[in-house]
Every structure is written in C-alpha cells, then in structure tokens.
C-alpha cells in the first residue's frame, strides 16, 4: 500500500440524501446505520450536513442528527460538515456543541460553513440574506469566543465555555482565507477540479497563522470516491447523484436520488445531458487498484492529511460495499464484500 494513503485519515460525510421510493425519515435512519457500519470499518470521522427546503436532502438539523449518530456509535468522531454559521446565532451554535461535547466527550467535531439558504424563499424563511455570508469571519470569531469565555456581553455559554470542540472551516471561496487567518483546520473540495484544489490548499498554507486551535495547517480534501468490482459498476454508483445535480441545474430543484437503471433509460435534453455527463467525469471511481492510484496522486499533490468521502447513491448496499472496498485500500487488506 502507498505510504501516503497509509499516513492519511479517511472519514465520511453522509448528506442524508432522500431516495425515490423511500420516505425522508428513512434517509436519516440510513445515515445512522451507515455511521455504525463505517465505524466498524475503521473510518476516523462521520459527519452530517445542513440543508434547508431541499427535496433531496433530509438532513436539516445537523446537531440533532449528530447526537443520534454519536449515541448509536462508540468510538468514531462525530461532527458536522457543516453547520452553516450565517443561518444561526453563534451563541446557540456554541451551546449546541457544548451539549454534544458534554454528552460524548472527546468525540465531537464542529465543522462550519459560510453558506446561506440556496433560494430566496429559504433565505427569507431563515431571516437571512445573501450578504450575511460576508460576516462569516466575525461570526466565527464570536463563536470561538464563547468557548473561551471572552464575550464582551458578560454572558457565558453553558456548557460550552471551557470545553474544546475542534473547529473546522468548510473552504468555499473566501473560506480558505478565513480558515488560515483564524488558524483553523480546513475542509476543501472538490476533487474534480484539481488545479483549483491545489491553489486553495497552497493559499491556505501560505496564509496560515498558528492559533490555540491548531499549531499547523491541517487540510481535509473532500469529494466523491466510489469503489466497485469493475469500473462500470463504480460509474453506476455516480449515476443517481449526477442526474439529480443535472436536474437541479436545469429545473431549479434538487430531487431525491433515482435508481441508476431508471436514469439510464431517461430521455435527456442536450443541456441536461451535458450537466449529467459532467457529473460523471473527474470523480474518483473505479476498482480498488484504480482508486488507490488516484488517491495517491491527490494526496501527493495536496499534502492533505485527511480525505472526507462524500459519496451518495440510490443503492445503499452498493454504497456500503464501496466503503468496505475503500477501507480495504486504506488498511491494505482484502475487504468482505456485500
């Protein structure tokens, strides 16, 4: 096995994607079940996401879901990828993570993003506007201050104050600069645009300032990794997400994941086909040997310490088999296949 793969941590972000033919609640139960499975496979972290008003995503309350995941597991680190800080008051976020850390000490991560709702309607419902993302740096400083007891208000965040919950910044655009200047670990994607990925990592490392949270830069690269017995089977894992993304780009809504065979039988407009094919290219997908080579290249190019795998597909059995095969690549053993 490659030494760079052996040295890296591998973690999972599950976005609780809804699936055609299954209720939204099933997606949340699937997320908890997957966390137990990947814990047994030796993955380092399991994170959940925040989306509002999206038909294709059930995960709208990440700290609530993280609590369910942490309660169902025993050793894997649990966190958010991420809580979208502009949507919330920093005090409330600190309190929520303080509760999580108090209940599950030493296992909680605080992944934070700067996105606001995807549509005008969602932003209005949240009481937020697009410009709120511009205050992310100040919001981040306020949030970290609640843990250190430095708020000028005289208020104390209970039970967060005095606890250490590792913060991570999801670096989209300005996020890399903010993470570096705050001295925080950074999560960056996507794996499909390697040049942009390298530029973001290089900029982060160049700007990084040591902080009480991190003495050195820490880079997590995130994206889809699909592993199967043949390249064709691995590609089929990508089909449902590629179609849902194409549909969102052409119709304005992000739908539940359809089965791969239904997608492959669908007629598509030229525009839909273009977005769909783009979603199938540039991902890390293939057999164990092919994926190992791709991961080695990414890790050598970026110097990343960790890979956060964000794969979604309709077939949960095939998804779990992919994670088993990837674990075999990481640990250098032959994985049991479903």
CSV table of C-alpha atoms in Angstrom, one decimal, residues 18-216:
chain,number,residue,atom,x,y,z
A,18,UNK,CA,-33.5,11.0,0.1
A,19,UNK,CA,-34.2,8.3,-2.4
A,20,UNK,CA,-37.1,7.7,-4.8
A,21,UNK,CA,-39.5,5.1,-3.2
A,22,UNK,CA,-38.4,5.8,0.3
A,23,UNK,CA,-39.7,8.4,2.9
A,24,UNK,CA,-37.5,11.2,4.0
A,25,UNK,CA,-37.3,9.8,7.5
A,26,UNK,CA,-35.6,6.6,6.1
A,27,UNK,CA,-32.7,8.8,4.9
A,28,UNK,CA,-32.0,9.9,8.4
A,29,UNK,CA,-32.2,6.3,9.7
A,30,UNK,CA,-29.9,5.2,6.8
A,31,UNK,CA,-27.4,7.8,7.9
A,32,UNK,CA,-27.3,6.5,11.5
A,33,UNK,CA,-27.0,2.9,10.2
A,34,UNK,CA,-24.1,3.9,7.9
A,35,UNK,CA,-22.3,5.5,10.8
A,36,UNK,CA,-22.3,2.2,12.7
A,37,UNK,CA,-21.0,0.4,9.6
A,38,UNK,CA,-18.2,2.8,8.8
A,39,UNK,CA,-17.1,2.9,12.5
A,40,UNK,CA,-16.7,-0.9,12.3
A,41,UNK,CA,-14.6,-0.4,9.1
A,42,UNK,CA,-12.2,1.9,10.9
A,43,UNK,CA,-13.0,5.3,9.5
A,44,UNK,CA,-11.9,8.3,11.5
A,45,UNK,CA,-14.9,10.7,11.5
A,46,UNK,CA,-18.5,10.6,10.5
A,47,UNK,CA,-20.1,14.0,9.6
A,48,UNK,CA,-23.6,15.1,8.7
A,49,UNK,CA,-24.7,18.2,6.7
A,50,UNK,CA,-27.2,21.1,6.8
A,51,UNK,CA,-29.7,21.8,4.0
A,52,UNK,CA,-33.0,23.6,4.2
A,53,UNK,CA,-36.0,23.2,2.0
A,54,UNK,CA,-34.3,20.7,-0.4
A,55,UNK,CA,-36.5,17.7,-1.5
A,56,UNK,CA,-33.4,15.6,-2.0
A,57,UNK,CA,-31.9,16.1,1.5
A,58,UNK,CA,-33.4,15.1,4.8
A,59,UNK,CA,-30.6,16.5,7.0
A,60,UNK,CA,-31.8,19.9,8.0
A,61,UNK,CA,-30.7,19.8,11.7
A,62,UNK,CA,-27.1,18.7,11.8
A,63,UNK,CA,-26.5,19.0,15.6
A,64,UNK,CA,-29.7,16.9,16.3
A,65,UNK,CA,-28.6,14.3,13.8
A,66,UNK,CA,-25.1,14.3,15.1
A,67,UNK,CA,-26.5,13.5,18.6
A,68,UNK,CA,-28.3,10.5,17.2
A,69,UNK,CA,-25.2,9.3,15.4
A,70,UNK,CA,-23.0,9.7,18.4
A,71,UNK,CA,-25.5,7.8,20.6
A,72,UNK,CA,-25.5,4.9,18.1
A,73,UNK,CA,-21.7,4.7,17.9
A,74,UNK,CA,-18.9,4.3,20.4
A,75,UNK,CA,-15.5,5.4,19.1
A,76,UNK,CA,-15.8,7.2,15.8
A,77,UNK,CA,-15.6,11.0,15.9
A,78,UNK,CA,-18.9,12.7,15.0
A,79,UNK,CA,-19.5,16.1,13.7
A,80,UNK,CA,-21.0,18.4,11.1
A,81,UNK,CA,-20.0,19.2,7.5
A,82,UNK,CA,-21.2,21.6,8.3
A,83,UNK,CA,-23.3,23.9,10.4
A,84,UNK,CA,-23.9,26.9,8.2
A,85,UNK,CA,-23.0,29.7,10.7
A,86,UNK,CA,-24.7,32.6,8.9
A,87,UNK,CA,-28.0,30.8,9.5
A,88,UNK,CA,-27.6,30.8,13.3
A,89,UNK,CA,-26.7,32.9,16.3
A,90,UNK,CA,-23.1,31.9,17.3
A,91,UNK,CA,-24.2,31.6,21.0
A,92,UNK,CA,-26.8,29.0,20.1
A,93,UNK,CA,-24.3,27.1,18.0
A,94,UNK,CA,-21.8,27.1,20.9
A,95,UNK,CA,-24.5,25.9,23.3
A,96,UNK,CA,-25.4,23.0,20.9
A,97,UNK,CA,-21.9,21.8,20.5
A,98,UNK,CA,-21.3,22.3,24.2
A,99,UNK,CA,-24.2,19.9,24.9
A,100,UNK,CA,-22.8,17.4,22.3
A,101,UNK,CA,-19.3,17.5,23.8
A,102,UNK,CA,-20.7,17.1,27.3
A,103,UNK,CA,-22.7,14.1,26.3
A,104,UNK,CA,-20.0,12.5,24.1
A,105,UNK,CA,-16.7,13.9,25.4
A,106,UNK,CA,-13.7,13.7,23.1
A,107,UNK,CA,-15.7,12.6,20.1
A,108,UNK,CA,-17.3,15.8,18.7
A,109,UNK,CA,-16.1,18.0,15.7
A,110,UNK,CA,-17.5,21.4,14.8
A,111,UNK,CA,-17.4,21.7,11.0
A,112,UNK,CA,-18.6,25.2,10.0
A,113,UNK,CA,-19.6,26.7,6.6
A,114,UNK,CA,-20.5,30.1,5.4
A,115,UNK,CA,-23.4,29.4,3.0
A,116,UNK,CA,-26.9,30.7,3.5
A,117,UNK,CA,-30.1,29.2,2.1
A,118,UNK,CA,-29.9,28.2,-1.6
A,119,UNK,CA,-33.1,30.1,-2.7
A,120,UNK,CA,-34.6,33.5,-1.9
A,121,UNK,CA,-37.6,31.7,-0.2
A,122,UNK,CA,-35.4,29.7,2.1
A,123,UNK,CA,-33.3,32.7,3.0
A,124,UNK,CA,-36.5,34.7,3.8
A,125,UNK,CA,-37.7,31.8,5.9
A,126,UNK,CA,-34.4,31.7,7.8
A,127,UNK,CA,-34.5,35.5,8.2
A,128,UNK,CA,-31.2,35.8,6.3
A,129,UNK,CA,-29.9,37.4,3.1
A,130,UNK,CA,-27.1,36.7,0.8
A,131,UNK,CA,-24.9,39.3,2.4
A,132,UNK,CA,-25.0,37.5,5.7
A,133,UNK,CA,-22.3,35.2,4.4
A,134,UNK,CA,-19.9,38.2,4.2
A,135,UNK,CA,-19.9,38.4,8.1
A,136,UNK,CA,-18.7,34.8,8.4
A,137,UNK,CA,-15.3,35.8,9.8
A,138,UNK,CA,-16.8,37.9,12.6
A,139,UNK,CA,-19.4,35.2,13.3
A,140,UNK,CA,-16.6,32.6,13.6
A,141,UNK,CA,-14.6,34.8,16.0
A,142,UNK,CA,-17.7,35.3,18.1
A,143,UNK,CA,-18.4,31.5,18.1
A,144,UNK,CA,-14.9,30.6,19.2
A,145,UNK,CA,-15.0,33.3,21.9
A,146,UNK,CA,-18.0,31.6,23.5
A,147,UNK,CA,-15.8,28.5,24.2
A,148,UNK,CA,-13.0,30.6,25.6
A,149,UNK,CA,-15.2,32.9,27.7
A,150,UNK,CA,-14.2,36.1,26.0
A,151,UNK,CA,-17.6,37.5,25.1
A,152,UNK,CA,-17.8,41.2,25.9
A,153,UNK,CA,-21.5,40.8,26.7
A,154,UNK,CA,-20.8,39.3,30.1
A,155,UNK,CA,-22.9,36.3,29.2
A,156,UNK,CA,-21.4,32.8,29.5
A,157,UNK,CA,-22.2,29.9,27.1
A,158,UNK,CA,-23.3,26.9,29.2
A,159,UNK,CA,-22.0,24.2,28.9
A,160,UNK,CA,-19.7,25.3,26.1
A,161,UNK,CA,-17.3,27.6,28.0
A,162,UNK,CA,-14.1,25.9,28.8
A,163,UNK,CA,-14.7,22.9,26.5
A,164,UNK,CA,-12.5,22.1,23.5
A,165,UNK,CA,-14.5,21.1,20.4
A,166,UNK,CA,-12.2,21.1,17.4
A,167,UNK,CA,-13.4,23.6,14.8
A,168,UNK,CA,-13.1,23.1,11.0
A,169,UNK,CA,-13.9,25.6,8.2
A,170,UNK,CA,-15.5,24.4,5.0
A,171,UNK,CA,-13.5,26.3,2.5
A,172,UNK,CA,-15.6,27.5,-0.4
A,173,UNK,CA,-14.1,30.7,-2.0
A,174,UNK,CA,-13.2,33.0,0.9
A,175,UNK,CA,-13.4,30.2,3.4
A,176,UNK,CA,-9.8,29.2,2.8
A,177,UNK,CA,-8.5,32.6,3.7
A,178,UNK,CA,-10.7,32.9,6.8
A,179,UNK,CA,-9.6,29.4,7.9
A,180,UNK,CA,-6.0,30.3,7.5
A,181,UNK,CA,-6.2,33.6,9.3
A,182,UNK,CA,-8.2,32.1,12.2
A,183,UNK,CA,-5.6,29.3,12.4
A,184,UNK,CA,-8.2,26.5,11.9
A,185,UNK,CA,-8.2,23.2,10.0
A,186,UNK,CA,-9.7,23.5,6.5
A,187,UNK,CA,-12.0,21.2,4.5
A,188,UNK,CA,-11.8,21.8,0.8
A,189,UNK,CA,-13.3,20.2,-2.4
A,190,UNK,CA,-13.9,19.3,-4.9
A,191,UNK,CA,-11.7,16.5,-6.2
A,192,UNK,CA,-13.0,17.2,-9.8
A,193,UNK,CA,-11.1,20.4,-10.2
A,194,UNK,CA,-7.5,19.5,-9.2
A,195,UNK,CA,-5.9,22.8,-10.2
A,196,UNK,CA,-8.4,24.8,-8.1
A,197,UNK,CA,-8.0,22.4,-5.2
A,198,UNK,CA,-4.2,22.9,-5.3
A,199,UNK,CA,-4.5,26.7,-5.4
A,200,UNK,CA,-6.8,26.7,-2.5
A,201,UNK,CA,-4.5,24.4,-0.4
A,202,UNK,CA,-1.4,26.5,-1.3
A,203,UNK,CA,-3.2,29.7,-0.4
A,204,UNK,CA,-4.4,28.3,2.9
A,205,UNK,CA,-0.9,27.1,3.9
A,206,UNK,CA,0.7,30.4,2.9
A,207,UNK,CA,-1.7,32.5,4.9
A,208,UNK,CA,-2.0,30.2,8.0
A,209,UNK,CA,-1.4,31.7,11.4
A,210,UNK,CA,-1.0,29.3,14.4
A,211,UNK,CA,-3.8,29.6,16.9
A,212,UNK,CA,-4.8,27.9,20.2
A,213,UNK,CA,-6.9,25.6,18.0
A,214,UNK,CA,-4.2,24.5,15.6
A,215,UNK,CA,-0.4,25.0,15.6
A,216,UNK,CA,0.0,24.0,12.0
